Backbone as ProteinMPNN parsed JSONL, in Angstrom:
{"seq_chain_A": "XXXXXXXXXXXXXXXXXXXXXXXXXXXXXXXXXXXXXXXXXXXXXXXXXXXXXXXXXXXXXXXXXXXXXXXXXXXXXXXXXXXXXXXXXXXXXXXXXXXXXXXXXXXXXXXXXXXXXXXXXXXXXXXXXXXXXXX", "coords_chain_A": {"N_chain_A": [[-0.113, 6.685, -22.507], [2.074, 6.54, -20.757], [1.896, 8.938, -19.397], [0.086, 8.59, -17.31], [0.793, 6.196, -16.196], [1.943, 4.354, -13.463], [3.604, 2.3, -12.919], [5.627, 1.501, -14.704], [9.033, 1.451, -14.638], [11.371, 1.314, -16.03], [12.38, 2.454, -19.111], [13.145, 1.457, -22.157], [14.224, 2.488, -25.051], [16.168, 2.019, -26.845], [17.944, 2.265, -29.872], [15.797, 2.951, -31.664], [15.375, 4.98, -33.415], [14.055, 7.451, -32.775], [14.556, 10.136, -33.024], [14.597, 13.8, -33.082], [11.931, 14.718, -32.927], [10.605, 12.618, -31.617], [12.025, 12.673, -29.229], [11.224, 15.128, -28.219], [8.438, 14.694, -27.853], [8.571, 12.625, -25.974], [9.842, 13.948, -23.855], [7.831, 15.732, -23.092], [5.916, 13.954, -22.087], [7.338, 12.757, -19.977], [7.583, 14.829, -18.244], [5.357, 14.725, -16.724], [5.131, 12.071, -15.866], [5.892, 10.023, -13.074], [7.231, 7.713, -12.476], [9.18, 6.465, -14.101], [12.458, 5.515, -13.87], [14.732, 4.676, -15.115], [16.087, 5.496, -18.161], [16.641, 4.735, -21.411], [17.945, 5.946, -24.206], [19.734, 5.422, -26.171], [21.462, 5.426, -29.316], [19.559, 6.751, -31.105], [19.414, 8.755, -32.985], [19.209, 11.38, -32.05], [19.639, 14.8, -31.971], [21.062, 18.026, -31.102], [18.748, 19.651, -30.869], [16.672, 17.918, -29.951], [17.938, 17.054, -27.64], [18.033, 19.38, -26.136], [15.302, 19.681, -25.523], [14.917, 17.375, -23.954], [16.726, 17.957, -21.891], [15.536, 20.19, -20.699], [13.244, 18.998, -19.598], [14.492, 17.241, -17.821], [15.541, 18.964, -15.963], [13.551, 19.363, -14.092], [12.536, 16.869, -13.546], [12.252, 14.381, -11.129], [12.611, 11.691, -10.83], [14.089, 10.136, -12.655], [17.007, 8.328, -12.62], [18.945, 7.023, -13.994], [20.414, 7.483, -17.103], [20.742, 6.998, -20.521], [22.327, 8.142, -23.273], [23.922, 7.34, -25.296], [25.673, 7.263, -28.367], [24.233, 9.07, -30.032], [23.531, 12.114, -31.795], [24.827, 14.269, -30.586], [26.25, 17.388, -30.213], [28.729, 19.791, -29.088], [27.015, 21.81, -28.347], [24.57, 20.593, -27.512], [25.684, 19.123, -25.486], [26.426, 21.114, -23.735], [23.898, 21.992, -22.922], [23.129, 19.728, -21.5], [25.015, 19.766, -19.43], [24.283, 22.136, -18.127], [21.735, 21.382, -17.28], [22.414, 19.37, -15.456], [23.502, 20.86, -13.429], [21.347, 21.608, -12.009], [19.637, 19.356, -11.74], [19.277, 16.759, -9.403], [19.046, 14.04, -9.218], [19.996, 12.259, -11.196], [22.251, 9.688, -11.401], [23.687, 7.887, -12.884], [25.054, 8.212, -16.01], [25.322, 7.919, -19.365], [26.788, 9.081, -22.157], [28.468, 8.654, -24.211], [30.283, 8.357, -27.346], [29.33, 10.387, -29.184], [28.956, 13.48, -31.063], [30.363, 15.57, -29.892], [33.212, 17.511, -28.731], [34.402, 18.788, -26.631], [36.427, 18.573, -23.976], [36.481, 19.766, -21.422], [33.787, 20.266, -20.844], [32.905, 17.652, -20.762], [34.255, 16.758, -18.477], [33.013, 18.403, -16.559], [30.339, 17.518, -16.667], [30.7, 14.864, -15.824], [31.654, 15.371, -13.227], [29.449, 16.685, -12.031], [27.445, 14.704, -12.161], [28.617, 12.824, -10.514], [28.504, 14.115, -8.062], [25.761, 13.974, -7.579], [25.564, 11.201, -7.284], [27.126, 10.683, -5.009], [25.798, 12.048, -2.974], [23.691, 11.821, -0.092], [21.09, 12.595, -0.035], [18.787, 14.586, -2.029], [18.937, 17.36, -1.304], [21.472, 17.64, -0.257], [23.091, 17.201, -2.521], [22.282, 19.375, -4.1], [23.115, 21.516, -2.464], [25.903, 21.166, -2.514], [26.412, 21.674, -5.191], [25.66, 24.344, -5.364], [27.712, 25.541, -3.948], [29.747, 25.297, -5.784], [29.166, 27.142, -7.724]], "CA_chain_A": [[-0.164, 5.763, -21.399], [3.118, 6.877, -19.788], [1.499, 10.094, -18.595], [-0.64, 8.178, -16.107], [1.303, 4.924, -15.724], [2.731, 4.475, -12.238], [4.339, 1.059, -12.68], [6.798, 1.367, -15.582], [10.195, 2.119, -14.054], [12.446, 1.279, -17.017], [11.929, 2.717, -20.472], [14.254, 1.157, -23.048], [13.92, 2.811, -26.451], [17.461, 1.898, -27.513], [17.985, 1.975, -31.311], [14.461, 3.05, -32.252], [15.366, 6.113, -34.347], [12.977, 8.377, -32.427], [14.95, 11.461, -33.496], [14.268, 14.985, -32.283], [10.486, 14.788, -32.689], [10.31, 11.635, -30.581], [12.61, 13.16, -27.974], [10.353, 16.203, -27.726], [7.211, 14.066, -27.351], [8.913, 11.895, -24.765], [10.109, 14.943, -22.807], [6.535, 16.236, -22.619], [5.29, 12.899, -21.288], [8.102, 12.519, -18.753], [7.355, 15.947, -17.319], [4.219, 14.326, -15.894], [5.354, 10.728, -15.324], [6.68, 10.006, -11.841], [7.682, 6.351, -12.164], [10.332, 6.037, -14.898], [13.728, 5.8, -13.209], [15.807, 4.364, -16.052], [15.711, 5.913, -19.511], [17.661, 4.377, -22.4], [17.695, 6.542, -25.518], [20.931, 5.219, -26.974], [21.356, 5.165, -30.753], [18.239, 7.18, -31.551], [19.53, 9.877, -33.934], [18.784, 12.612, -31.385], [20.67, 15.839, -32.056], [20.992, 19.078, -30.091], [17.37, 20.119, -30.696], [16.002, 16.965, -29.073], [18.636, 17.039, -26.352], [17.588, 20.563, -25.383], [13.973, 19.359, -24.991], [15.108, 16.416, -22.863], [17.404, 18.642, -20.785], [14.535, 21.019, -20.011], [12.435, 18.093, -18.799], [15.312, 16.672, -16.75], [15.759, 19.985, -14.929], [12.508, 19.259, -13.072], [12.195, 15.472, -13.288], [12.878, 13.938, -9.883], [12.598, 10.231, -10.724], [15.076, 9.476, -13.504], [18.321, 8.216, -11.984], [19.874, 6.461, -14.987], [20.132, 8.045, -18.42], [21.653, 6.566, -21.573], [22.226, 8.894, -24.529], [25.05, 6.848, -26.067], [25.594, 7.083, -29.807], [23.298, 9.941, -30.731], [24.189, 13.13, -32.621], [24.986, 15.395, -29.673], [27.469, 18.181, -30.385], [29.065, 20.542, -27.876], [25.842, 22.626, -27.99], [23.719, 19.728, -26.711], [26.435, 18.754, -24.29], [26.33, 22.253, -22.827], [22.541, 21.942, -22.35], [23.14, 18.653, -20.516], [25.782, 20.228, -18.269], [23.44, 23.112, -17.423], [20.686, 20.621, -16.621], [22.972, 18.657, -14.307], [23.746, 21.813, -12.339], [20.085, 21.711, -11.274], [19.124, 18.02, -11.461], [19.983, 16.112, -8.291], [18.693, 12.623, -9.145], [20.714, 11.409, -12.155], [23.511, 9.199, -10.839], [24.398, 7.169, -13.941], [24.831, 8.999, -17.217], [26.181, 7.476, -20.462], [26.567, 9.851, -23.374], [29.641, 8.445, -25.054], [30.161, 8.157, -28.79], [28.517, 11.425, -29.802], [29.727, 14.369, -31.931], [31.014, 16.64, -29.151], [34.665, 17.427, -28.635], [34.877, 19.621, -25.541], [36.793, 17.764, -22.819], [36.148, 20.408, -20.156], [32.367, 20.006, -20.603], [32.843, 16.239, -20.366], [34.689, 16.7, -17.083], [31.994, 19.024, -15.722], [29.193, 16.614, -16.611], [31.09, 13.755, -14.958], [31.755, 15.887, -11.861], [28.106, 16.963, -11.526], [26.717, 13.453, -11.929], [29.24, 12.185, -9.346], [27.941, 14.782, -6.88], [24.449, 13.35, -7.37], [25.756, 9.822, -6.838], [27.683, 10.703, -3.646], [24.89, 12.677, -2.004], [22.762, 10.916, 0.584], [19.748, 13.078, -0.336], [18.846, 15.648, -3.041], [19.332, 18.659, -0.77], [22.933, 17.62, -0.12], [23.649, 17.388, -3.866], [22.024, 20.754, -4.507], [23.999, 22.38, -1.665], [27.27, 21.031, -3.012], [26.47, 22.342, -6.494], [25.589, 25.792, -5.106], [29.058, 25.939, -3.53], [30.595, 25.338, -6.985], [28.775, 28.27, -8.59]], "C_chain_A": [[0.883, 6.121, -20.347], [2.755, 8.073, -18.916], [0.862, 9.674, -17.276], [-0.121, 6.873, -15.512], [2.191, 5.122, -14.505], [3.56, 3.228, -11.972], [5.577, 0.883, -13.55], [7.955, 2.156, -14.975], [11.381, 2.164, -15.013], [11.852, 1.477, -18.404], [13.131, 2.555, -21.395], [13.806, 1.374, -24.487], [15.184, 2.762, -27.304], [17.275, 1.508, -28.986], [16.597, 1.925, -31.949], [14.309, 4.224, -33.208], [14.232, 7.102, -34.046], [13.289, 9.804, -32.857], [14.512, 12.578, -32.575], [12.773, 15.087, -31.969], [10.075, 13.819, -31.587], [10.842, 12.06, -29.224], [11.739, 14.256, -27.369], [9.066, 15.623, -27.133], [7.461, 13.338, -26.036], [9.167, 12.842, -23.593], [8.804, 15.487, -22.234], [5.84, 15.223, -21.72], [6.01, 12.732, -19.949], [8.082, 13.705, -17.795], [6.279, 15.567, -16.304], [4.472, 13.0, -15.192], [6.256, 10.78, -14.089], [7.168, 8.611, -11.487], [8.931, 5.92, -12.927], [11.621, 6.496, -14.219], [14.911, 5.549, -14.135], [15.325, 4.657, -17.466], [16.864, 5.638, -20.466], [17.242, 4.908, -23.76], [18.924, 6.423, -26.412], [20.603, 4.931, -28.426], [19.985, 5.519, -31.325], [18.259, 8.394, -32.478], [18.998, 11.188, -33.349], [19.933, 13.61, -31.463], [20.402, 16.909, -30.996], [19.568, 19.578, -29.83], [16.61, 19.213, -29.735], [16.621, 16.91, -27.691], [18.22, 18.234, -25.508], [16.209, 20.327, -24.777], [14.086, 18.391, -23.808], [15.752, 17.08, -21.649], [16.44, 19.523, -20.007], [13.652, 20.16, -19.108], [13.236, 17.592, -17.603], [15.675, 17.683, -15.671], [14.767, 19.808, -13.777], [12.123, 17.821, -12.738], [12.964, 14.984, -12.059], [12.921, 12.422, -9.754], [13.665, 9.544, -11.564], [16.443, 9.521, -12.825], [19.381, 7.693, -12.958], [19.449, 6.912, -16.382], [21.187, 7.585, -19.413], [21.355, 7.351, -22.841], [23.369, 8.509, -25.469], [24.729, 6.816, -27.557], [24.522, 7.876, -30.52], [24.086, 10.97, -31.544], [24.393, 14.418, -31.822], [26.313, 16.089, -29.929], [27.761, 18.902, -29.074], [27.898, 21.432, -27.43], [24.89, 21.815, -27.106], [24.389, 19.325, -25.412], [26.387, 19.878, -23.256], [24.952, 22.281, -22.16], [22.46, 20.854, -21.283], [23.89, 19.07, -19.253], [24.971, 21.23, -17.456], [22.307, 22.416, -16.678], [21.215, 19.948, -15.364], [23.345, 19.589, -13.156], [22.511, 21.936, -11.446], [19.568, 20.339, -10.849], [19.958, 17.359, -10.358], [19.714, 14.607, -8.216], [19.476, 11.726, -10.107], [22.056, 11.007, -11.552], [24.339, 8.411, -11.855], [24.018, 7.809, -15.267], [25.814, 8.544, -18.294], [25.844, 8.29, -21.704], [27.803, 9.776, -24.265], [29.273, 8.292, -26.513], [29.115, 9.09, -29.403], [29.446, 12.352, -30.58], [30.55, 15.421, -31.191], [32.521, 16.445, -29.089], [35.235, 18.186, -27.448], [35.143, 18.795, -24.283], [36.418, 18.412, -21.496], [34.655, 20.251, -19.837], [32.161, 18.563, -20.163], [33.202, 16.106, -18.89], [33.633, 17.292, -16.155], [30.772, 18.125, -15.582], [29.51, 15.429, -15.698], [31.119, 14.19, -13.498], [30.366, 16.098, -11.258], [27.31, 15.686, -11.276], [27.316, 12.682, -10.754], [28.741, 12.818, -8.052], [26.586, 14.167, -6.557], [24.599, 11.954, -6.774], [26.238, 9.77, -5.389], [26.687, 11.17, -2.591], [23.936, 11.659, -1.386], [21.309, 11.339, 0.386], [19.859, 14.266, -1.292], [19.319, 17.0, -2.515], [20.847, 18.758, -0.615], [23.597, 17.865, -1.479], [23.472, 18.833, -4.313], [22.95, 21.715, -3.763], [25.432, 22.349, -2.147], [27.434, 21.753, -4.357], [26.419, 23.859, -6.334], [26.968, 26.308, -4.717], [29.993, 26.083, -4.734], [30.365, 26.582, -7.824], [29.515, 29.541, -8.243]], "O_chain_A": [[0.604, 6.016, -19.152], [3.265, 8.2, -17.803], [1.066, 10.319, -16.247], [-0.552, 6.481, -14.428], [3.089, 5.964, -14.516], [4.162, 3.108, -10.905], [6.498, 0.169, -13.154], [7.872, 3.374, -14.817], [12.297, 2.965, -14.829], [10.94, 0.759, -18.814], [14.025, 3.401, -21.42], [13.1, 0.547, -25.064], [15.254, 3.391, -28.36], [16.557, 0.561, -29.308], [16.265, 0.988, -32.675], [13.227, 4.441, -33.754], [13.532, 7.539, -34.958], [12.371, 10.604, -33.037], [14.107, 12.342, -31.437], [12.395, 15.495, -30.871], [9.278, 14.171, -30.717], [10.201, 11.841, -28.196], [11.542, 14.305, -26.155], [8.653, 16.012, -26.041], [6.662, 13.424, -25.104], [8.752, 12.566, -22.467], [8.689, 15.68, -21.024], [5.244, 15.591, -20.708], [5.367, 12.583, -18.91], [8.522, 13.585, -16.652], [6.294, 16.035, -15.166], [4.069, 12.823, -14.043], [7.258, 11.494, -14.07], [7.487, 8.342, -10.328], [9.678, 5.075, -12.433], [11.849, 7.689, -14.02], [15.975, 6.144, -13.961], [14.299, 4.142, -17.911], [17.935, 6.233, -20.347], [16.313, 4.397, -24.386], [19.122, 7.24, -27.311], [19.604, 4.282, -28.736], [19.332, 4.686, -31.953], [17.214, 8.996, -32.726], [18.41, 12.002, -34.061], [21.059, 13.306, -31.07], [19.593, 16.698, -30.092], [19.223, 19.894, -28.692], [15.971, 19.699, -28.802], [15.923, 16.741, -26.692], [18.07, 18.113, -24.293], [15.961, 20.726, -23.639], [13.424, 18.572, -22.786], [15.373, 16.802, -20.511], [16.52, 19.594, -18.78], [13.348, 20.55, -17.98], [12.713, 17.526, -16.49], [16.076, 17.295, -14.574], [15.102, 20.07, -12.621], [11.446, 17.586, -11.737], [14.18, 15.156, -11.967], [13.235, 11.908, -8.68], [14.106, 8.452, -11.204], [16.964, 10.588, -12.5], [20.576, 7.906, -12.755], [18.298, 6.75, -16.787], [22.384, 7.757, -19.181], [20.27, 7.242, -23.413], [23.735, 9.29, -26.347], [23.645, 6.394, -27.958], [23.959, 7.409, -31.509], [25.218, 10.694, -31.94], [24.158, 15.517, -32.325], [27.372, 15.465, -29.871], [27.105, 18.647, -28.064], [27.806, 21.773, -26.25], [24.452, 22.301, -26.063], [23.741, 19.201, -24.372], [26.316, 19.625, -22.053], [24.848, 22.562, -20.966], [21.792, 21.038, -20.265], [23.458, 18.768, -18.141], [24.974, 21.176, -16.226], [21.957, 22.815, -15.567], [20.551, 19.949, -14.328], [23.486, 19.136, -12.02], [22.611, 22.316, -10.279], [19.111, 20.175, -9.718], [21.188, 17.4, -10.385], [20.113, 13.963, -7.246], [19.604, 10.53, -9.847], [22.888, 11.856, -11.234], [25.553, 8.284, -11.701], [22.842, 7.936, -15.608], [27.018, 8.759, -18.155], [24.739, 8.193, -22.236], [28.13, 10.724, -24.979], [28.106, 8.12, -26.865], [28.159, 8.653, -30.044], [30.624, 12.033, -30.74], [31.363, 16.104, -31.814], [33.036, 15.36, -29.359], [36.453, 18.22, -27.278], [34.209, 18.368, -23.604], [36.074, 17.714, -20.543], [34.295, 20.116, -18.667], [31.337, 18.286, -19.291], [32.514, 15.409, -18.143], [33.38, 16.747, -15.08], [30.228, 17.988, -14.486], [28.674, 15.034, -14.886], [30.657, 13.457, -12.624], [30.128, 15.733, -10.107], [26.581, 15.594, -10.288], [26.596, 11.959, -10.066], [28.574, 12.123, -7.05], [26.293, 13.873, -5.398], [23.855, 11.572, -5.871], [25.806, 8.907, -4.624], [26.739, 10.729, -1.443], [23.44, 10.758, -2.062], [20.395, 10.545, 0.61], [20.915, 14.895, -1.365], [20.034, 17.714, -3.218], [21.433, 19.822, -0.815], [24.548, 18.64, -1.579], [24.401, 19.444, -4.841], [23.509, 22.629, -4.369], [26.103, 23.379, -2.186], [28.47, 22.365, -4.621], [27.067, 24.583, -7.09], [27.35, 27.406, -5.121], [30.919, 26.893, -4.71], [31.256, 27.026, -8.549], [29.298, 30.574, -8.878]]}, "name": "protein", "num_of_chains": 1, "seq": "XXXXXXXXXXXXXXXXXXXXXXXXXXXXXXXXXXXXXXXXXXXXXXXXXXXXXXXXXXXXXXXXXXXXXXXXXXXXXXXXXXXXXXXXXXXXXXXXXXXXXXXXXXXXXXXXXXXXXXXXXXXXXXXXXXXXXXX"}
């Protein structure tokens, strides 16, 4: 239903234990969906495998602006995939991924910096231009 639904703007799957398989299925659907702007996947037992699938989708998704990945099983590997995604994604402005397994503070700082660029920008091209300057 989400593939063709144009009215659902908030998808709250908080604490549903969707795991990596659910994250992969959801990523495939959200590649097509153009209405979901808020995605809450907190406390869903998603590890790096599922995060990589979501990050690939978020590289091209232009509608999600708020993302909650709080309390999953993301290590520094998944965190790196998220940071790489944010170098390309220009729409995510609110990003909660606290209380996970990662430990790399410099990746945390980079993710915060990249999402702040998205938030400050008045349009996607401005955010992308600012990120290109960082590279």
